[in-house]
Coordinates of C-alpha atoms in Angstrom, one line a residue:
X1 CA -2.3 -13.5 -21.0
X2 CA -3.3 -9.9 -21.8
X3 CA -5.1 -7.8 -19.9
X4 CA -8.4 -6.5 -20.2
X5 CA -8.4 -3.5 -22.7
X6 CA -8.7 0.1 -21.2
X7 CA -6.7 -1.3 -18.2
X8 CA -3.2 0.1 -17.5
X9 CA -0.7 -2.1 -15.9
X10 CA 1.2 -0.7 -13.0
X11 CA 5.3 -0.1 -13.5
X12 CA 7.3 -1.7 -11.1
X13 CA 10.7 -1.3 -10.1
X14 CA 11.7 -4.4 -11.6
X15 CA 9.6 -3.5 -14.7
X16 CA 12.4 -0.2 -14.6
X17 CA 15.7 -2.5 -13.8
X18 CA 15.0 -4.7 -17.0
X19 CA 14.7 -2.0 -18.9
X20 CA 17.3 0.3 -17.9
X21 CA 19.6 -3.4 -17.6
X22 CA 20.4 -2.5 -13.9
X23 CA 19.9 -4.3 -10.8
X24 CA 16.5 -4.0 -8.8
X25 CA 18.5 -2.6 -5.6
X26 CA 20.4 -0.3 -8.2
X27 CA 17.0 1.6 -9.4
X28 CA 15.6 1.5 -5.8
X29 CA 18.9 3.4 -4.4
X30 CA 18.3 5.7 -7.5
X31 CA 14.5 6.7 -7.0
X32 CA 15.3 7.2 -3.9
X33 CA 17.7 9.6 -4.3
X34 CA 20.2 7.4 -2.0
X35 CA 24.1 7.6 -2.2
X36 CA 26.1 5.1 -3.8
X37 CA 24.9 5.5 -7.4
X38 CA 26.7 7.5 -10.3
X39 CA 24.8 10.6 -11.5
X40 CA 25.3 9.2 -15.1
X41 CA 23.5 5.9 -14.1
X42 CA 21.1 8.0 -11.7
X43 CA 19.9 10.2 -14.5
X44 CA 19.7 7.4 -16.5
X45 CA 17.3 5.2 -14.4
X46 CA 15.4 8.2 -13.3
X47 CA 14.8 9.4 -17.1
X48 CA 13.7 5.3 -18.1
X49 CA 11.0 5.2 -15.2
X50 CA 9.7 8.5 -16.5
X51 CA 9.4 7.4 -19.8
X52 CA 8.2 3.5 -18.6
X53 CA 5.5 5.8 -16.8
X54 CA 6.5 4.8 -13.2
X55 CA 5.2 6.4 -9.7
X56 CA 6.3 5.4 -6.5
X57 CA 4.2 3.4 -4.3
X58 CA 3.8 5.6 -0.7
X59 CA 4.2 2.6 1.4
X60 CA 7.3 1.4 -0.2
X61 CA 8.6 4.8 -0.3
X62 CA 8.1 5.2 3.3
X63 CA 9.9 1.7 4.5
X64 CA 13.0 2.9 2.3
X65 CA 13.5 5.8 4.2
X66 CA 11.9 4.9 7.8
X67 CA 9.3 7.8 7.2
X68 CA 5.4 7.6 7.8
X69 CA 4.8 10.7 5.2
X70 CA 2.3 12.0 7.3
X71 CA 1.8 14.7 10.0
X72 CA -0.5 14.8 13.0
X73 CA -2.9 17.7 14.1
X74 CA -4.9 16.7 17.0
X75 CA -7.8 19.3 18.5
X76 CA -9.2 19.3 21.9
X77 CA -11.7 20.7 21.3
X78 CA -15.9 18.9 20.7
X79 CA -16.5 17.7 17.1
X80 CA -19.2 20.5 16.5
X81 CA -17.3 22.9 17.4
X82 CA -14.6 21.8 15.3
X83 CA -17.0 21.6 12.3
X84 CA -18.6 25.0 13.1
X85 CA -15.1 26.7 13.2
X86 CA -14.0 28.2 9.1
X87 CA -10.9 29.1 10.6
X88 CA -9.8 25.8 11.2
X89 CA -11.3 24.3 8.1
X90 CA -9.5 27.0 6.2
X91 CA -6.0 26.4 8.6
X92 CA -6.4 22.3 7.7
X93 CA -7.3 23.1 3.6
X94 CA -3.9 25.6 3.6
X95 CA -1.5 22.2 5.1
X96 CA -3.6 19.8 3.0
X97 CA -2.6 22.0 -0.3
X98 CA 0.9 21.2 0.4
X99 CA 1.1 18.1 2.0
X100 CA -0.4 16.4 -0.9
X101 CA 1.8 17.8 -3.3
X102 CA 4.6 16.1 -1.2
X103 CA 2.7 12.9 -1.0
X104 CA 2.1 13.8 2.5
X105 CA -1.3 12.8 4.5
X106 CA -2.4 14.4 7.5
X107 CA -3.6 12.3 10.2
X108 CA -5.8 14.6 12.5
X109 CA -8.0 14.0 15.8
X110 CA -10.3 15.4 17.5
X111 CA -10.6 14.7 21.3
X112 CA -12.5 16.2 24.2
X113 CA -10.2 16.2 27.4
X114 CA -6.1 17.2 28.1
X115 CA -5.9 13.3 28.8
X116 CA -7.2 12.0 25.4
X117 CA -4.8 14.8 23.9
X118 CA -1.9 13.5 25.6
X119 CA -3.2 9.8 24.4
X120 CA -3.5 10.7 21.2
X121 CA -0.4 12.4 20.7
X122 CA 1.5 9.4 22.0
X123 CA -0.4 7.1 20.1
X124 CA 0.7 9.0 17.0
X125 CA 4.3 9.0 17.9
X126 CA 5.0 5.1 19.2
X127 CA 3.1 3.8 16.2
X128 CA 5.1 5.4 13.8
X129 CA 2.1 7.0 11.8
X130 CA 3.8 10.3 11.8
X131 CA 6.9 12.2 11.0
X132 CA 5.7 15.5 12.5
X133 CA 3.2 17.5 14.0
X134 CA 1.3 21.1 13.6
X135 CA 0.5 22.2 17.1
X136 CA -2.3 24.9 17.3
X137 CA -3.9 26.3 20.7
X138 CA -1.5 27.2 22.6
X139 CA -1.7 27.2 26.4
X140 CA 0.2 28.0 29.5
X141 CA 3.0 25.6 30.0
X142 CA 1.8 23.6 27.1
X143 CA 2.6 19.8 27.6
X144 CA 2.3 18.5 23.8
X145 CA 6.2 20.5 23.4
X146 CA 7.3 18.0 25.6
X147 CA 6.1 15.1 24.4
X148 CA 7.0 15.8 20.7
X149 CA 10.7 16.3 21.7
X150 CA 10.4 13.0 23.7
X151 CA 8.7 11.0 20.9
X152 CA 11.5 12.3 18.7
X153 CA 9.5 14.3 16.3
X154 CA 9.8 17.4 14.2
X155 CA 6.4 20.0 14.5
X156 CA 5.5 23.6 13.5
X157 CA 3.9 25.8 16.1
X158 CA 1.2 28.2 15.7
X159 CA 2.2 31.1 18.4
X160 CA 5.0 31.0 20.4
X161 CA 6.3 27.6 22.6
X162 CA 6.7 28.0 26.3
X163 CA 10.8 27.6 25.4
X164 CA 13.2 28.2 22.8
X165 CA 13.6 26.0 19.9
X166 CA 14.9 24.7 16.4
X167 CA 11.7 24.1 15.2
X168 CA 9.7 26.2 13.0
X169 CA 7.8 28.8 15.1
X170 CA 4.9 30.9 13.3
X171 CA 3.8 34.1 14.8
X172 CA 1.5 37.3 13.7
X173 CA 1.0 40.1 16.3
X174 CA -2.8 41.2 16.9
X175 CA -1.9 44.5 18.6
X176 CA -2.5 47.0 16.0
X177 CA -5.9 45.4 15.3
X178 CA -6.5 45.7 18.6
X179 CA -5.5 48.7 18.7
X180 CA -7.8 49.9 16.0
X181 CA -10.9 48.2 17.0
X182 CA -10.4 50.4 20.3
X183 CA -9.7 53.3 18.6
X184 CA -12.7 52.3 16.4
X185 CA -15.4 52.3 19.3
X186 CA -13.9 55.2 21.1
X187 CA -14.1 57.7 18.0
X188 CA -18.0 56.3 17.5
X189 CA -18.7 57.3 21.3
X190 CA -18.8 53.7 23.2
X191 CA -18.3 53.8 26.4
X192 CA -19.7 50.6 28.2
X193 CA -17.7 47.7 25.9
X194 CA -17.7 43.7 27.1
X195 CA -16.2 41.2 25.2
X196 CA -17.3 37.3 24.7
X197 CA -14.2 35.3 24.9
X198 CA -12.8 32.2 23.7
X199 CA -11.8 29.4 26.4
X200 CA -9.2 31.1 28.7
X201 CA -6.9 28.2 29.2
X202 CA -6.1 28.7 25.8
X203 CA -3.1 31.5 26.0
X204 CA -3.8 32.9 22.8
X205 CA -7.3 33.7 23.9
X206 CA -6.3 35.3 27.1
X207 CA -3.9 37.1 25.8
X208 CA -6.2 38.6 23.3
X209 CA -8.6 39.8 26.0
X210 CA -6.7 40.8 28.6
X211 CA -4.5 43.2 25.3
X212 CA -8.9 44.6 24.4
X213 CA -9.2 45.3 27.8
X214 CA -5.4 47.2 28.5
X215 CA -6.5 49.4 25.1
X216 CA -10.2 50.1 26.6
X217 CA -8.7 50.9 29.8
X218 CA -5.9 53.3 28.3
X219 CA -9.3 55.6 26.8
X220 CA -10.8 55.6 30.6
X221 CA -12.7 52.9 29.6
X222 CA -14.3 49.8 31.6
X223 CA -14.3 47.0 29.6
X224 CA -13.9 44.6 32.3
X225 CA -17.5 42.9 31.5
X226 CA -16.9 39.7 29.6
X227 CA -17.8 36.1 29.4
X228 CA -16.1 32.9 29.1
X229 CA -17.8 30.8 25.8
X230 CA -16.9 28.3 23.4
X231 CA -16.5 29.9 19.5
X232 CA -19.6 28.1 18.7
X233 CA -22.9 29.5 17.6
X234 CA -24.9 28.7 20.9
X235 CA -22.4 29.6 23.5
X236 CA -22.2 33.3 21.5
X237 CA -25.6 33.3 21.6
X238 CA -26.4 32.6 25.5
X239 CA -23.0 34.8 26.4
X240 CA -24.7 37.8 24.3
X241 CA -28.5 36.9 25.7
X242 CA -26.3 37.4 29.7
X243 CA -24.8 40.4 28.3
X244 CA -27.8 42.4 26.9
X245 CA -29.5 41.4 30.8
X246 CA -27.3 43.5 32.9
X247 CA -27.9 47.0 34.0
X248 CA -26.9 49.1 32.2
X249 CA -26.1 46.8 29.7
X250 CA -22.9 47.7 27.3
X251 CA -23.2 49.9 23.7
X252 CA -21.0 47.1 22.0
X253 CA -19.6 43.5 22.3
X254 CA -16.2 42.7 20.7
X255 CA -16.4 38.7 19.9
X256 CA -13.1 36.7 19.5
X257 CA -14.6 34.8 16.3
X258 CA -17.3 36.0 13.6
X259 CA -19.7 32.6 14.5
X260 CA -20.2 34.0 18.2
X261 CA -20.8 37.6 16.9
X262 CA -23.4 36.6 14.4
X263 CA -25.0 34.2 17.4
X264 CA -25.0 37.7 19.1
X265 CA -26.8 39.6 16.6
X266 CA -29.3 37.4 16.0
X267 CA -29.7 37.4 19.8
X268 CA -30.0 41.2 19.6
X269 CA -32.8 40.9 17.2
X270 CA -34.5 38.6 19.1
X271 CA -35.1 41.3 21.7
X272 CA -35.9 44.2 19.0
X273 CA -32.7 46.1 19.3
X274 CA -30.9 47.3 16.2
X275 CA -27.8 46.8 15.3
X276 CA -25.6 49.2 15.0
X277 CA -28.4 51.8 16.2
X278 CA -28.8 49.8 20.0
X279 CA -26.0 47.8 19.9
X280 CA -22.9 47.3 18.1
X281 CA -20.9 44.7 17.3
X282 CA -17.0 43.5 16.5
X283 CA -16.1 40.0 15.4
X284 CA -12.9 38.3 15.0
X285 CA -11.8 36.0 11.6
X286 CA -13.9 37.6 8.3
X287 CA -15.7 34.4 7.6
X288 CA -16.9 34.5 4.1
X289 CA -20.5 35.1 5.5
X290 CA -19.3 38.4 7.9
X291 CA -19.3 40.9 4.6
X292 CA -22.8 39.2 3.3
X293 CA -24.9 39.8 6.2
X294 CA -27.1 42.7 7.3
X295 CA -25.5 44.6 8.7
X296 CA -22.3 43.7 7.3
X297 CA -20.2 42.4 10.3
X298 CA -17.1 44.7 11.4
X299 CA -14.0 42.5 11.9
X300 CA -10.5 41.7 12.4
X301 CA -9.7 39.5 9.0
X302 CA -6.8 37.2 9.7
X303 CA -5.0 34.7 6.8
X304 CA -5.6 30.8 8.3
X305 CA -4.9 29.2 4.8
X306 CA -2.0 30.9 4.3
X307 CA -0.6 30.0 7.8
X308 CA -1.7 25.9 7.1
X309 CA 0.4 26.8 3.9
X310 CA 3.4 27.9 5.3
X311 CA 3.1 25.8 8.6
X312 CA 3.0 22.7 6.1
X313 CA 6.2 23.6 4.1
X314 CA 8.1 24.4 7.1
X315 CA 7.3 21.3 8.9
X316 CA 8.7 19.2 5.7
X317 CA 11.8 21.4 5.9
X318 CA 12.0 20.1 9.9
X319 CA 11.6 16.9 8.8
X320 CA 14.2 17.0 6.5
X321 CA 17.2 18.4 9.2
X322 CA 16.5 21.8 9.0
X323 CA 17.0 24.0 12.1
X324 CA 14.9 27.1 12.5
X325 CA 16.9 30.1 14.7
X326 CA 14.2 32.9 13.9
X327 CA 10.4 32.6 13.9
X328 CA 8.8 33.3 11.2
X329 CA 6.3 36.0 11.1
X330 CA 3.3 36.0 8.7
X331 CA 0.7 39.0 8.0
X332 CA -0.7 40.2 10.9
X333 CA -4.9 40.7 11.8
X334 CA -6.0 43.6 10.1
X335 CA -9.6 45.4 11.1
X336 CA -12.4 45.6 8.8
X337 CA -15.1 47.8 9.7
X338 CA -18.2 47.3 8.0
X339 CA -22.0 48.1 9.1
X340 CA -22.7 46.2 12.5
X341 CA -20.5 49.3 14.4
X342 CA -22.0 52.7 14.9
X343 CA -22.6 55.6 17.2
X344 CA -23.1 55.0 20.4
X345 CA -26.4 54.9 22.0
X346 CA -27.3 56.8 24.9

């Protein structure tokens, strides 16, 4: 019977043996790139399934070579925030550009507590769905290191792991931006600075603050004013409104993302102060909406599609044996100042 017209059948394996007059298991162990096949006969079969038009089917793929071909990336952090947040949208766009190009899908969760992390992560791993993970967020002592090497699996880290390791480690060192957003503030006259802070049980995000307020503090500088939030729009916003209440309150506010700064100038406007001329501010990230705004926003511009990038191909190479000695170190922060950070008022 023929088939409707416009419709292409699919090529199957067997489809490929006939023609090629090999065996089925012969053109599977050949697709597959598996030993135990000449490279005459290999190149061959290989060279009559391109011409026959044939593409491997994923799930068949995976059983031959007891691989999910997919990677996990689990947040703990709430949805909205998640969804607010262009540096992880960029981070999961940079992984998905490779991935796919491997015929690799990444699985990713979002969960609200340490104890749906740790579910999720061992769900992941028992069932199979994964060959790897990409573990972002870093904390003190981190638990997820230990259950990937339990579960058996390969992963990329985003900052450095609590202990040594032969998996692929990607770092980027925020001093010098640091450094320069200091340098920055004190050359413009700023002398009362307080920062609003990602969640502190988050090491990178400690780290970061306690490194602003070392700098401020080497100028003779207090900047030990800051408050606790949540990178989202609201919690910049109510940290900024707290801020702008004290007595004195500070000449600038460094934020540790761009969505929490721009919360904070809006909140600045709210009260009729100008920025820069009453208040300046000092994101983190370069959003694509920081150099658009008025006043363009001054801050540190880091790469997050170029690290999903790199994480992804590195995480294949793990998966495939390879052992990583060295971390590897990708472009580090770089400041930006733009309009939002001027002279200090009095």
């Amino acid at each position: 019977m023929k088939e409707a017209s416009g419709r292409r059948r699919t090529v199957r394996i067997s489809d490929v043996a006939a023609a090629a007059g090999v065996s089925k298991t012969l053109v599977s162990y050949a697709l597959n790139n598996r030993p135990g096949v000449r490279e005459e006969t290999r190149a061959r079969i290989v060279a009559t399934a391109r011409e026959m038009g044939w593409t491997p089917s994923l799930p068949a793929r995976a059983l031959s070579v007891s691989r999910a071909y997919a990677v996990g990336l689990v947040f703990e952090k709430s949805p909205e925030a998640l969804a607010s947040d262009q540096y992880y949208t960029s981070l999961m766009a940079g992984l998905q550009s490779v991935l796919s190009t491997s015929q690799y899908s990444l699985v990713t969760e979002v969960v609200e507590s340490p104890e749906a992390e740790r579910d999720a992560y061992l769900r992941l791993a028992h069932d199979g769905r994964v060959d790897g993970m990409v573990i972002v967020d870093l904390r003190q002592d981190d638990p997820r290191f230990a259950l990937v090497r339990e579960a058996g699996l390969a992963f990329v880290s985003l900052g450095w792991p609590p202990q040594r390791t032969t998996m692929p480690v990607l770092v980027y060192d925020e001093s010098q931006a640091i450094t320069d957003v200091v340098q920055h503030l004190v050359d413009l006259g700023h002398r009362r600075v307080a920062q609003v802070v990602g969640p502190q049980a988050s090491a990178p995000a400690r780290l970061r603050r306690e490194l602003y307020q070392k700098r401020f503090k080497a100028h003779g500088i207090d900047a030990s004013a800051w408050i606790e939030s949540d990178y989202t729009a609201a919690g910049g916003r109510a940290a900024t409104a707290a801020l702008l209440d004290a007595d004195p309150r500070p000449t600038a506010i460094v934020y540790s993302n761009d969505l929490m700064a721009v919360a904070g100038m809006s909140a600045a406007f709210s009260r009729g102060l100008r920025v820069p001329g009453d208040i300046s501010i000092v994101g983190w990230d370069d959003i694509t909406i920081s150099q658009y705004l008025h006043p363009a926003l001054s801050t540190v511009t880091q790469h997050p599609f170029e690290d999903g990038k790199a994480a992804a191909e590195l995480l294949l190479e793990a998966i495939g044996g390879r052992e990583f000695v060295e971390p590897v170190w990708m472009p580090n922060p770089r400041f930006v100042p733009r309009e939002s950070s001027g002279s200090a008022s009095a």
